[in-house]
Tab-separated table of C-alpha atoms and ligand atoms in Angstrom:
chain	number	residue	atom	x	y	z
H	235	MET	CA	28.955	1.477	-14.773
H	236	THR	CA	27.849	5.005	-13.956
H	237	THR	CA	24.801	6.666	-15.491
H	238	VAL	CA	24.444	10.426	-15.424
H	239	ILE	CA	21.273	12.391	-16.067
H	240	ARG	CA	22.452	15.804	-17.217
H	241	ASN	CA	20.871	19.178	-16.735
H	242	LEU	CA	17.559	18.106	-15.226
H	243	ASP	CA	14.842	20.687	-15.767
H	244	TRP	CA	13.457	19.890	-12.317
H	245	ALA	CA	14.273	17.499	-9.471
H	246	VAL	CA	12.948	16.872	-5.996
H	247	THR	CA	16.103	16.493	-3.914
H	248	TRP	CA	16.579	15.719	-0.230
H	249	ASN	CA	18.034	18.256	2.159
H	250	ALA	CA	19.284	16.014	4.978
H	251	HIS	CA	20.131	18.939	7.217
H	252	ALA	CA	16.649	20.466	7.024
H	253	GLU	CA	15.062	16.982	6.687
H	254	ARG	CA	12.885	18.022	3.779
H	255	HIS	CA	12.414	17.616	0.057
H	256	GLU	CA	13.325	20.627	-2.058
H	257	TYR	CA	13.034	21.555	-5.719
H	258	ALA	CA	16.276	21.884	-7.654
H	259	ARG	CA	16.789	22.943	-11.290
H	260	GLY	CA	19.591	22.416	-13.750
H	261	ILE	CA	21.316	19.719	-11.734
H	262	ASP	CA	22.938	16.392	-12.672
H	263	ILE	CA	22.255	13.076	-10.999
H	264	ALA	CA	24.920	10.386	-11.327
H	265	PHE	CA	24.408	6.860	-10.061
H	266	ASP	CA	25.484	3.258	-10.326
H	267	ALA	CA	24.132	-0.010	-8.942
H	268	ALA	CA	25.520	0.764	-5.495
H	269	GLY	CA	23.836	4.140	-5.050
H	270	LEU	CA	23.528	7.793	-5.959
H	271	ILE	CA	27.005	9.225	-6.549
H	272	HIS	CA	26.155	12.848	-7.219
H	273	VAL	CA	22.996	14.942	-6.798
H	274	GLY	CA	23.818	18.548	-7.663
H	275	LYS	CA	25.341	20.905	-10.194
H	276	ASP	CA	28.029	19.902	-12.698
H	277	TYR	CA	28.913	16.242	-12.291
H	278	ALA	CA	32.520	15.943	-13.481
H	279	GLY	CA	33.183	12.237	-12.921
H	280	PRO	CA	33.147	9.389	-15.431
H	281	ALA	CA	29.899	8.046	-16.934
H	282	ALA	CA	29.181	5.058	-19.181
H	283	THR	CA	25.688	6.321	-20.054
H	284	THR	CA	24.424	9.882	-20.345
H	285	ILE	CA	20.726	10.784	-20.348
H	286	ASP	CA	19.530	14.246	-21.356
H	287	GLY	CA	17.486	15.599	-18.455
H	288	SER	CA	16.551	18.942	-19.984
H	289	ASP	CA	12.870	18.006	-20.334
H	290	ARG	CA	12.690	15.787	-17.296
H	291	LEU	CA	11.651	15.980	-13.649
H	292	ALA	CA	13.502	13.532	-11.358
H	293	LEU	CA	11.754	12.179	-8.291
H	294	PRO	CA	12.838	9.707	-5.661
H	295	GLY	CA	11.279	6.264	-6.216
H	296	LEU	CA	7.923	6.033	-4.432
H	297	ILE	CA	7.290	3.632	-1.558
H	298	ASN	CA	4.072	1.628	-1.273
H	299	ILE	CA	3.736	0.207	2.239
H	300	HIS	CA	0.509	-1.752	1.834
H	301	THR	CA	-0.778	-3.799	-1.065
H	302	HIS	CA	-2.389	-7.188	-1.758
H	303	PRO	CA	-1.274	-7.958	-5.310
H	304	THR	CA	-2.255	-11.634	-5.274
H	305	SER	CA	-5.936	-10.911	-4.804
H	306	GLU	CA	-6.946	-7.326	-5.510
H	307	PRO	CA	-6.309	-7.085	-9.282
H	308	LEU	CA	-8.742	-9.972	-9.755
H	309	ARG	CA	-11.655	-7.931	-8.411
H	310	LYS	CA	-11.671	-5.104	-10.937
H	311	GLY	CA	-15.221	-4.134	-11.827
H	312	VAL	CA	-16.632	-6.501	-9.229
H	313	THR	CA	-16.157	-5.069	-5.738
H	314	ASP	CA	-16.428	-1.371	-6.602
H	315	GLU	CA	-20.125	-1.258	-5.856
H	316	THR	CA	-20.998	-4.453	-4.023
H	317	LEU	CA	-23.367	-3.947	-1.122
H	318	SER	CA	-22.842	-5.315	2.344
H	319	PRO	CA	-25.262	-3.400	4.554
H	320	GLY	CA	-24.836	-5.785	7.488
H	321	PHE	CA	-21.173	-4.815	7.733
H	322	TRP	CA	-21.401	-1.047	7.080
H	323	HIS	CA	-20.649	-1.868	3.406
H	324	SER	CA	-17.106	-3.009	4.132
H	325	SER	CA	-16.198	-5.589	1.496
H	326	LEU	CA	-14.100	-7.610	3.926
H	327	TYR	CA	-16.565	-10.103	5.287
H	328	GLU	CA	-18.824	-11.061	2.414
H	329	PHE	CA	-16.641	-10.466	-0.641
H	330	LEU	CA	-13.052	-11.093	0.376
H	331	THR	CA	-14.069	-14.640	1.148
H	332	THR	CA	-16.138	-15.322	-1.975
H	333	ILE	CA	-13.928	-14.015	-4.771
H	334	GLY	CA	-10.678	-15.924	-4.410
H	335	ASN	CA	-7.712	-16.452	-6.663
H	336	ASP	CA	-5.993	-19.715	-7.648
H	337	PRO	CA	-2.207	-20.142	-7.894
H	338	GLU	CA	-2.075	-19.426	-11.627
H	339	GLY	CA	-4.263	-16.368	-11.201
H	340	MET	CA	-2.142	-15.182	-8.286
H	341	ARG	CA	0.964	-15.115	-10.439
H	342	ALA	CA	-0.851	-13.101	-13.109
H	343	ALA	CA	-2.320	-10.746	-10.509
H	344	VAL	CA	1.062	-10.040	-8.909
H	345	GLN	CA	2.561	-9.291	-12.314
H	346	VAL	CA	-0.272	-6.935	-13.269
H	347	ALA	CA	-0.060	-5.121	-9.930
H	348	MET	CA	3.729	-4.813	-10.005
H	349	GLY	CA	3.621	-3.592	-13.603
H	350	GLU	CA	1.060	-0.914	-12.768
H	351	LEU	CA	2.975	0.135	-9.671
H	352	MET	CA	6.276	0.604	-11.448
H	353	LEU	CA	4.586	2.491	-14.307
H	354	SER	CA	3.271	4.885	-11.663
H	355	GLY	CA	6.661	5.498	-10.082
H	356	VAL	CA	6.852	2.906	-7.315
H	357	THR	CA	10.279	1.416	-6.625
H	358	THR	CA	9.619	-0.252	-3.248
H	359	VAL	CA	6.513	-2.258	-2.430
H	360	VAL	CA	5.217	-4.098	0.614
H	361	ASP	CA	3.341	-7.219	-0.513
H	362	LEU	CA	0.858	-8.555	2.047
H	363	SER	CA	-0.060	-11.978	0.730
H	364	VAL	CA	-0.769	-15.489	1.872
H	365	PRO	CA	2.434	-17.226	0.687
H	366	PHE	CA	2.313	-19.307	-2.492
H	367	ASP	CA	4.890	-21.202	-4.551
H	368	GLY	CA	7.104	-18.964	-6.620
H	369	TRP	CA	6.120	-15.780	-4.756
H	370	LEU	CA	9.664	-14.603	-4.018
H	371	ASP	CA	10.892	-15.215	-7.552
H	372	ILE	CA	7.982	-13.357	-9.170
H	373	LEU	CA	8.647	-10.349	-6.965
H	374	ALA	CA	12.389	-10.476	-7.579
H	375	ASP	CA	11.864	-10.855	-11.344
H	376	SER	CA	9.832	-7.627	-11.340
H	377	GLY	CA	13.001	-5.757	-10.423
H	378	LEU	CA	11.185	-3.823	-7.698
H	379	ARG	CA	12.460	-3.640	-4.166
H	380	ALA	CA	9.897	-5.816	-2.419
H	381	CYS	CA	9.268	-6.293	1.273
H	382	ILE	CA	7.351	-9.536	1.656
H	383	ALA	CA	4.663	-9.494	4.330
H	384	PRO	CA	3.500	-13.129	4.591
H	385	MET	CA	0.193	-13.013	6.456
H	386	PHE	CA	-0.818	-15.414	9.227
H	387	ARG	CA	-3.704	-15.529	11.693
H	388	ASP	CA	-5.439	-17.680	14.295
H	389	ALA	CA	-8.971	-17.254	13.016
H	390	ARG	CA	-10.777	-16.908	9.747
H	391	TRP	CA	-13.889	-14.838	9.166
H	392	LEU	CA	-17.214	-16.453	8.478
H	393	THR	CA	-20.746	-15.173	8.080
H	394	ARG	CA	-23.849	-17.310	7.799
H	395	ASN	CA	-26.296	-14.442	7.405
H	396	GLY	CA	-24.550	-11.324	6.063
H	397	HIS	CA	-24.659	-9.417	9.341
H	398	SER	CA	-23.048	-11.518	12.095
H	399	LEU	CA	-19.318	-12.057	11.831
H	400	GLU	CA	-18.051	-15.320	13.259
H	401	TYR	CA	-14.460	-16.285	13.927
H	402	GLU	CA	-13.288	-19.839	13.330
H	403	TRP	CA	-10.283	-20.171	15.633
H	404	ASP	CA	-7.455	-22.595	14.948
H	405	HIS	CA	-4.482	-21.572	17.064
H	406	ALA	CA	-2.316	-24.467	15.895
H	407	ALA	CA	-2.760	-23.400	12.273
H	408	GLY	CA	-1.997	-19.781	13.206
H	409	ARG	CA	1.207	-20.810	14.939
H	410	LYS	CA	2.251	-22.980	12.010
H	411	ALA	CA	1.661	-20.154	9.525
H	412	PHE	CA	3.602	-17.772	11.786
H	413	ASP	CA	6.594	-20.132	11.857
H	414	ALA	CA	6.415	-20.581	8.076
H	415	ALA	CA	6.284	-16.789	7.630
H	416	ALA	CA	9.387	-16.388	9.795
H	417	ARG	CA	11.271	-18.895	7.622
H	418	LEU	CA	10.066	-17.272	4.419
H	419	ILE	CA	11.242	-13.831	5.556
H	420	GLU	CA	14.679	-15.348	6.132
H	421	ARG	CA	14.659	-16.780	2.632
H	422	ALA	CA	13.655	-13.402	1.202
H	423	GLN	CA	16.546	-11.705	2.973
H	424	GLN	CA	18.918	-14.254	1.479
H	425	HIS	CA	17.427	-14.066	-2.020
H	426	PRO	CA	20.182	-13.634	-4.622
H	427	SER	CA	18.403	-10.598	-6.143
H	428	GLY	CA	19.353	-8.598	-3.044
H	429	ARG	CA	16.087	-6.663	-3.432
H	430	LEU	CA	13.847	-8.642	-1.093
H	431	THR	CA	13.284	-7.948	2.580
H	432	GLY	CA	10.550	-9.004	5.006
H	433	MET	CA	7.994	-7.764	7.476
H	434	VAL	CA	6.218	-9.642	10.283
H	435	THR	CA	2.512	-9.491	9.472
H	436	PRO	CA	-0.220	-10.947	11.658
H	437	SER	CA	-3.189	-10.408	9.327
H	438	GLN	CA	-5.787	-8.605	11.380
H	439	ILE	CA	-6.081	-7.380	14.965
H	440	ASP	CA	-9.359	-9.299	15.431
H	441	THR	CA	-8.155	-12.615	13.961
H	442	CYS	CA	-5.032	-13.000	16.114
H	443	SER	CA	-4.765	-13.960	19.769
H	444	ALA	CA	-2.838	-11.664	22.114
H	445	GLU	CA	-0.149	-14.380	22.320
H	446	LEU	CA	0.312	-14.562	18.567
H	447	LEU	CA	0.421	-10.773	18.266
H	448	ARG	CA	2.983	-10.482	21.062
H	449	ASP	CA	5.169	-13.273	19.706
H	450	ALA	CA	5.006	-11.770	16.232
H	451	HIS	CA	5.982	-8.372	17.571
H	452	ASP	CA	8.813	-9.950	19.598
H	453	LEU	CA	10.117	-11.633	16.455
H	454	ALA	CA	10.096	-8.291	14.645
H	455	LYS	CA	12.070	-6.751	17.511
H	456	GLU	CA	14.519	-9.639	17.686
H	457	ARG	CA	15.258	-9.510	13.957
H	458	ASN	CA	14.883	-5.737	13.642
H	459	LEU	CA	12.048	-6.055	11.120
H	460	PRO	CA	9.020	-3.870	10.546
H	461	PHE	CA	5.673	-5.187	11.759
H	462	GLN	CA	2.242	-4.631	10.213
H	463	VAL	CA	-1.294	-5.568	11.168
H	464	HIS	CA	-4.698	-4.482	9.877
H	465	ALA	CA	-6.416	-2.634	12.722
H	466	ALA	CA	-9.171	-0.046	13.058
H	467	GLN	CA	-10.216	-0.861	9.506
H	468	SER	CA	-13.945	-1.487	9.890
H	469	MET	CA	-16.881	-0.751	12.157
H	470	THR	CA	-17.470	-4.461	12.614
H	471	GLU	CA	-13.904	-4.933	13.845
H	472	PHE	CA	-14.147	-1.879	16.140
H	473	GLN	CA	-17.279	-3.228	17.780
H	474	GLU	CA	-15.871	-6.750	18.068
H	475	MET	CA	-12.721	-5.497	19.829
H	476	GLN	CA	-14.830	-3.290	22.084
H	477	ARG	CA	-17.055	-6.270	22.917
H	478	ARG	CA	-14.071	-8.540	23.662
H	479	HIS	CA	-11.807	-6.157	25.530
H	480	GLY	CA	-13.767	-3.031	26.436
H	481	MET	CA	-11.375	-0.860	24.462
H	482	THR	CA	-10.704	0.344	20.958
H	483	PRO	CA	-8.564	-1.727	18.562
H	484	ILE	CA	-5.689	0.778	18.889
H	485	GLN	CA	-5.884	0.795	22.687
H	486	TRP	CA	-5.874	-3.005	22.741
H	487	MET	CA	-2.934	-3.149	20.354
H	488	HIS	CA	-1.112	-0.819	22.713
H	489	SER	CA	-2.119	-2.839	25.781
H	490	VAL	CA	-0.633	-6.065	24.407
H	491	GLY	CA	2.633	-4.316	23.571
H	492	ALA	CA	2.290	-4.446	19.783
H	493	LEU	CA	2.290	-0.703	19.168
H	494	ASP	CA	5.678	0.935	18.850
H	495	GLU	CA	7.948	2.577	16.310
H	496	ARG	CA	8.253	-0.602	14.240
H	497	SER	CA	4.466	-1.051	13.995
H	498	ILE	CA	2.503	-0.213	10.880
H	499	VAL	CA	-1.253	-0.014	11.332
H	500	GLY	CA	-3.306	-0.762	8.244
H	501	HIS	CA	-5.473	1.324	8.106
H	502	GLY	CA	-6.061	3.065	11.415
H	503	ILE	CA	-9.354	4.663	10.406
H	504	PHE	CA	-11.752	3.803	13.221
H	505	LEU	CA	-9.946	5.569	16.041
H	506	ASP	CA	-11.885	6.743	19.069
H	507	HIS	CA	-12.384	10.199	17.542
H	508	HIS	CA	-13.969	8.888	14.320
H	509	PRO	CA	-17.535	10.193	14.246
H	510	TRP	CA	-19.057	6.804	13.349
H	511	VAL	CA	-17.906	5.109	16.577
H	512	HIS	CA	-19.205	7.618	19.139
H	513	TRP	CA	-16.584	6.435	21.589
H	514	PRO	CA	-15.999	8.431	24.770
H	515	THR	CA	-12.178	8.418	24.900
H	516	ARG	CA	-9.834	10.652	22.864
H	517	LYS	CA	-6.621	8.674	23.198
H	518	ASP	CA	-6.001	6.785	19.985
H	519	ILE	CA	-4.353	9.377	17.796
H	520	GLY	CA	-2.012	10.285	20.685
H	521	LEU	CA	-1.156	6.612	21.217
H	522	LEU	CA	-0.214	6.299	17.559
H	523	ALA	CA	1.894	9.456	17.650
H	524	ASP	CA	3.621	8.753	20.973
H	525	SER	CA	4.456	5.173	20.013
H	526	GLY	CA	6.053	6.292	16.749
H	527	ALA	CA	3.854	3.904	14.769
H	528	THR	CA	2.977	4.402	11.106
H	529	VAL	CA	-0.467	4.402	9.540
H	530	ALA	CA	-0.639	2.686	6.145
H	531	HIS	CA	-3.151	4.987	4.474
H	532	CYS	CA	-4.973	3.529	1.465
H	533	PRO	CA	-7.712	6.058	0.762
H	534	THR	CA	-9.188	4.698	-2.476
H	535	VAL	CA	-10.549	1.377	-1.285
H	536	PHE	CA	-12.278	2.994	1.678
H	537	ALA	CA	-13.600	6.021	-0.191
H	538	LYS	CA	-15.270	3.607	-2.609
H	539	ARG	CA	-17.267	2.346	0.347
H	540	GLY	CA	-18.022	5.772	1.795
H	541	ILE	CA	-15.393	5.499	4.537
H	542	ASN	CA	-12.749	8.160	5.240
H	543	LEU	CA	-9.870	8.554	7.635
H	544	ARG	CA	-10.491	11.677	9.742
H	545	THR	CA	-8.212	13.186	8.572
H	546	PHE	CA	-4.832	12.772	6.965
H	547	GLY	CA	-3.868	16.292	8.069
H	548	ASP	CA	-5.057	15.762	11.645
H	549	TYR	CA	-2.969	12.583	11.953
H	550	ARG	CA	0.057	14.314	10.503
H	551	ARG	CA	-0.289	17.363	12.736
H	552	ALA	CA	-0.682	15.065	15.754
H	553	GLY	CA	2.720	13.603	14.858
H	554	VAL	CA	1.664	10.249	13.377
H	555	ASN	CA	4.031	8.912	10.710
H	556	MET	CA	1.971	8.417	7.556
H	557	GLY	CA	2.685	6.084	4.647
H	558	ILE	CA	0.672	5.387	1.486
H	559	GLY	CA	-0.533	2.073	0.098
H	560	THR	CA	-2.758	0.742	-2.669
H	561	ASP	CA	-5.227	-1.637	-1.080
H	562	THR	CA	-7.222	-2.140	-4.257
H	563	TYR	CA	-6.981	-1.782	-8.027
H	564	PRO	CA	-5.849	0.169	-9.881
H	565	HIS	CA	-2.300	-0.125	-8.604
H	566	ASN	CA	-1.788	3.445	-9.688
H	567	PHE	CA	0.248	5.137	-7.029
H	568	ILE	CA	-0.097	8.674	-8.346
H	569	GLU	CA	-3.889	8.320	-8.387
H	570	GLU	CA	-3.736	6.985	-4.832
H	571	MET	CA	-1.776	10.102	-3.829
H	572	ARG	CA	-4.321	12.324	-5.565
H	573	ASN	CA	-7.155	10.580	-3.762
H	574	ALA	CA	-5.335	11.005	-0.441
H	575	VAL	CA	-5.284	14.776	-0.924
H	576	TYR	CA	-8.854	15.139	-2.183
H	577	ILE	CA	-10.405	12.808	0.384
H	578	ALA	CA	-8.566	14.495	3.252
H	579	ARG	CA	-9.839	17.878	2.142
H	580	ALA	CA	-13.394	16.656	1.602
H	581	ALA	CA	-13.439	14.925	4.994
H	582	ALA	CA	-11.965	17.959	6.739
H	583	GLY	CA	-14.079	20.468	4.824
H	584	ARG	CA	-10.999	22.595	4.308
H	585	LEU	CA	-8.339	22.892	1.632
H	586	ASP	CA	-5.466	23.367	4.054
H	587	ASP	CA	-5.952	19.986	5.740
H	588	THR	CA	-3.482	18.351	3.355
H	589	PHE	CA	-1.180	19.477	0.557
H	590	ALA	CA	0.314	17.443	-2.267
H	591	SER	CA	3.721	17.852	-0.611
H	592	ASP	CA	2.384	16.234	2.604
H	593	VAL	CA	1.230	13.175	0.699
H	594	PHE	CA	4.492	13.116	-1.271
H	595	ASP	CA	6.360	13.031	2.048
H	596	ALA	CA	4.223	10.069	3.132
H	597	ALA	CA	4.866	8.327	-0.196
H	598	THR	CA	8.632	8.724	0.202
H	599	ILE	CA	10.241	9.403	3.575
H	600	GLY	CA	7.157	8.357	5.579
H	601	GLY	CA	7.242	4.974	3.874
H	602	ALA	CA	11.007	4.725	4.305
H	603	LYS	CA	10.680	5.389	8.034
H	604	ALA	CA	7.976	2.731	8.290
H	605	LEU	CA	10.346	0.261	6.638
H	606	ARG	CA	13.130	1.399	8.989
H	607	ARG	CA	15.291	2.593	6.124
H	608	ASP	CA	17.118	5.845	5.554
H	609	ASP	CA	18.483	4.954	2.114
H	610	ILE	CA	15.272	5.093	0.051
H	611	GLY	CA	12.558	7.685	-0.642
H	612	ARG	CA	15.094	10.474	-1.195
H	613	LEU	CA	17.444	11.825	-3.836
H	614	ALA	CA	20.667	12.381	-1.928
H	615	THR	CA	24.224	11.220	-2.398
H	616	GLY	CA	24.641	7.785	-0.838
H	617	ALA	CA	20.971	6.794	-1.091
H	618	GLN	CA	19.874	3.872	-3.285
H	619	SER	CA	19.681	4.504	-7.025
H	620	ASP	CA	15.868	4.372	-7.010
H	621	LEU	CA	14.480	7.216	-9.090
H	622	VAL	CA	11.712	8.218	-11.446
H	623	LEU	CA	11.888	10.412	-14.537
H	624	VAL	CA	8.856	12.411	-15.666
H	625	ASP	CA	8.498	14.124	-19.053
H	626	VAL	CA	7.632	17.702	-18.121
H	627	GLN	CA	6.928	18.503	-21.778
H	628	ASP	CA	4.157	15.894	-21.871
H	629	ARG	CA	0.797	17.526	-22.602
H	630	SER	CA	-0.543	16.215	-19.294
H	631	MET	CA	2.077	18.236	-17.381
H	632	ARG	CA	1.610	21.516	-19.250
H	633	PRO	CA	1.276	24.395	-18.755
H	634	LEU	CA	4.002	23.739	-16.211
H	635	TYR	CA	4.214	25.901	-13.124
H	636	ASP	CA	4.674	23.426	-10.245
H	637	PRO	CA	5.666	19.950	-11.394
H	638	LEU	CA	4.456	18.031	-8.316
H	639	ARG	CA	1.018	19.614	-8.601
H	640	SER	CA	0.906	18.943	-12.341
H	641	LEU	CA	1.746	15.312	-11.674
H	642	VAL	CA	-0.580	14.673	-8.732
H	643	PHE	CA	-3.598	16.781	-9.703
H	644	ALA	CA	-3.532	16.510	-13.479
H	645	ALA	CA	-1.175	14.099	-15.173
H	646	GLY	CA	-1.280	10.959	-13.066
H	647	GLU	CA	1.177	8.292	-14.200
H	648	ARG	CA	1.031	9.273	-17.904
H	649	PRO	CA	4.212	11.392	-18.134
H	650	ILE	CA	6.398	8.929	-16.182
H	651	THR	CA	8.984	7.701	-18.682
H	652	ASP	CA	11.701	5.853	-16.769
H	653	VAL	CA	11.951	4.135	-13.415
H	654	PHE	CA	15.238	2.927	-11.959
H	655	VAL	CA	15.731	0.518	-9.081
H	656	GLY	CA	19.275	-0.057	-7.911
H	657	GLY	CA	20.385	1.822	-11.017
H	658	GLU	CA	18.593	-0.592	-13.356
H	659	ALA	CA	15.812	0.696	-15.633
H	660	ILE	CA	12.684	-1.371	-14.917
H	661	VAL	CA	10.584	1.110	-16.913
H	662	ARG	CA	12.117	2.641	-20.024
H	663	ASN	CA	10.299	5.012	-22.398
H	664	ARG	CA	7.007	4.263	-20.605
H	665	VAL	CA	7.391	0.507	-21.142
H	666	CYS	CA	7.714	-2.004	-18.351
H	667	GLN	CA	10.977	-3.880	-18.991
H	668	THR	CA	10.570	-6.792	-16.604
H	669	ILE	CA	6.978	-7.982	-17.043
H	670	ASP	CA	4.919	-8.920	-20.099
H	671	LEU	CA	1.870	-6.940	-18.996
H	672	GLU	CA	-0.297	-7.984	-21.968
H	673	ALA	CA	0.199	-11.683	-21.240
H	674	ALA	CA	-0.311	-11.188	-17.511
H	675	THR	CA	-3.542	-9.253	-18.128
H	676	GLU	CA	-4.826	-12.002	-20.421
H	677	ALA	CA	-4.077	-14.599	-17.735
H	678	LEU	CA	-5.810	-12.421	-15.142
H	679	GLN	CA	-8.931	-12.228	-17.303
H	680	GLU	CA	-9.092	-16.036	-17.343
H	681	ALA	CA	-8.503	-16.142	-13.582
H	682	GLN	CA	-11.436	-13.778	-13.007
H	683	LYS	CA	-13.684	-16.116	-15.021
H	684	ARG	CA	-12.568	-19.099	-12.924
H	685	ALA	CA	-13.112	-17.134	-9.705
H	686	ALA	CA	-16.605	-16.087	-10.815
H	687	ALA	CA	-17.605	-19.703	-11.344
H	688	LEU	CA	-16.727	-20.534	-7.726
H	689	VAL	CA	-18.615	-17.653	-6.114
H	690	PRO	CA	-21.914	-19.486	-5.443
H	691	GLU	CA	-20.237	-22.237	-3.433
H	692	ARG	CA	-18.277	-19.685	-1.374
H	693	ASP	CA	-21.098	-17.219	-0.667
H	694	TRP	CA	-23.193	-17.758	2.471
H	695	LYS	CA	-26.356	-17.329	0.427
H	696	GLY	CA	-25.182	-19.192	-2.664
H	697	ARG	CA	-25.405	-16.079	-4.858
H	698	THR	CA	-23.756	-15.901	-8.269
H	699	MET	CA	-21.217	-13.232	-9.126
H	700	SER	CA	-23.823	-11.308	-11.114
H	701	GLN	CA	-26.194	-11.413	-8.157
H	702	LEU	CA	-23.506	-10.166	-5.778
H	703	ALA	CA	-22.206	-7.578	-8.203
H	704	PRO	CA	-24.900	-6.708	-10.760
H	705	LEU	CA	-23.658	-4.998	-13.922
H	706	SER	CA	-24.049	-1.214	-14.081
H	707	PHE	CA	-26.922	-1.482	-16.579
H	708	PRO	CA	-29.420	-4.205	-17.343
H	709	MET	CA	-28.695	-6.052	-20.575
H	710	ALA	CA	-30.827	-4.811	-23.475
H	711	ALA	CA	-33.444	-7.200	-24.824
H	712	ARG	CA	-32.626	-7.971	-28.458
A	242	LIG	ZN1	-4.979	-4.577	3.440
């Protein structure tokens, strides 16, 4: 059953010879469930369905290499402005542990996140979650291509005072979770949807022993899977790794053999050149580039806390493969791309640090490379039928001069009309076809209420949610 989109006003197509995206106009794109059949002028073959492309821009489906959909949607309005001065205002150590989701809430959160992602053009997503019942089926039901990243670790974080981070080590539990993750990845690969894959994901560089990290990386090598770990993501972590090993998190990752072309580093911010760390070496960015590793760049969540990668353009020019992720709400991938450009420029103090096309590369072929795939993130004959249609006549896109700039800097996700994965429309006429987003949002609202009630017993100081995260304004006296 072939679909053809005729006479596209604009398209971003892949030139395999030059290894770059290019604009094309007036072309046809024909595809079926197996892949893209034709990307070019005048498709003459058969077609069961014809779509008029004359007011559309076609883009390759976007690739999100880092997201936590089970937990992050729950925190909307709560963790945007929470203070954690003892941990350089990272939200990881005081808030991640206090605002938790329950199984029912997790299902709702995943649905909300996946719905938002597909509405903003994502067709492949990496889901870093602690496994729960029904996880694989929820992801498969979304229709997205999902790479499960079941997290495991030897230690959990604990603070008793809001400024010292303690690690509660339980190596047996870490090993057990690692084994369970390995089995779950196998199940994902065998899932009848055919859209699930897996990634080996020790949670954080500071919560895993060298043995666990090495074994996890060996498993990834043995099964030819990607590998991801959070590293260089906070000042507290940087100092802890320096205290334990006398080297930066990236240098330690390299020293234990966990940094190579299959490694994705979330988020790779606190490298030795970052001005906050005042560290005397200048090796980290070169280690990342030489190893062929990818940085999963999620600018929004860090910018909220006053933290920036220095800088997207410097990493790219050094030769580091960059991919984009959404590490917080909203799961709006176009906004994340916009933030990546603006934050890079603001951090660099120069416009030419990063262009929209650089971030688009990261959101497509950079992500594909990280996932070790050459069949996604591009519109080329033979690639997967994962594509996005944008209404270029939408007010948000006009006046139209350069469609990528209109989309990234002005329109956001609003003009995205249709999203196809494997040739199947998971978004049609701006409506998510696979998820009841209203019902999921309602369920998420209830989950946030339940989570709020549990905050005092989870917080080291016994604070309520409204004490941890005061409302923007005091309530008026009646
Ligand atoms: Zn993360």
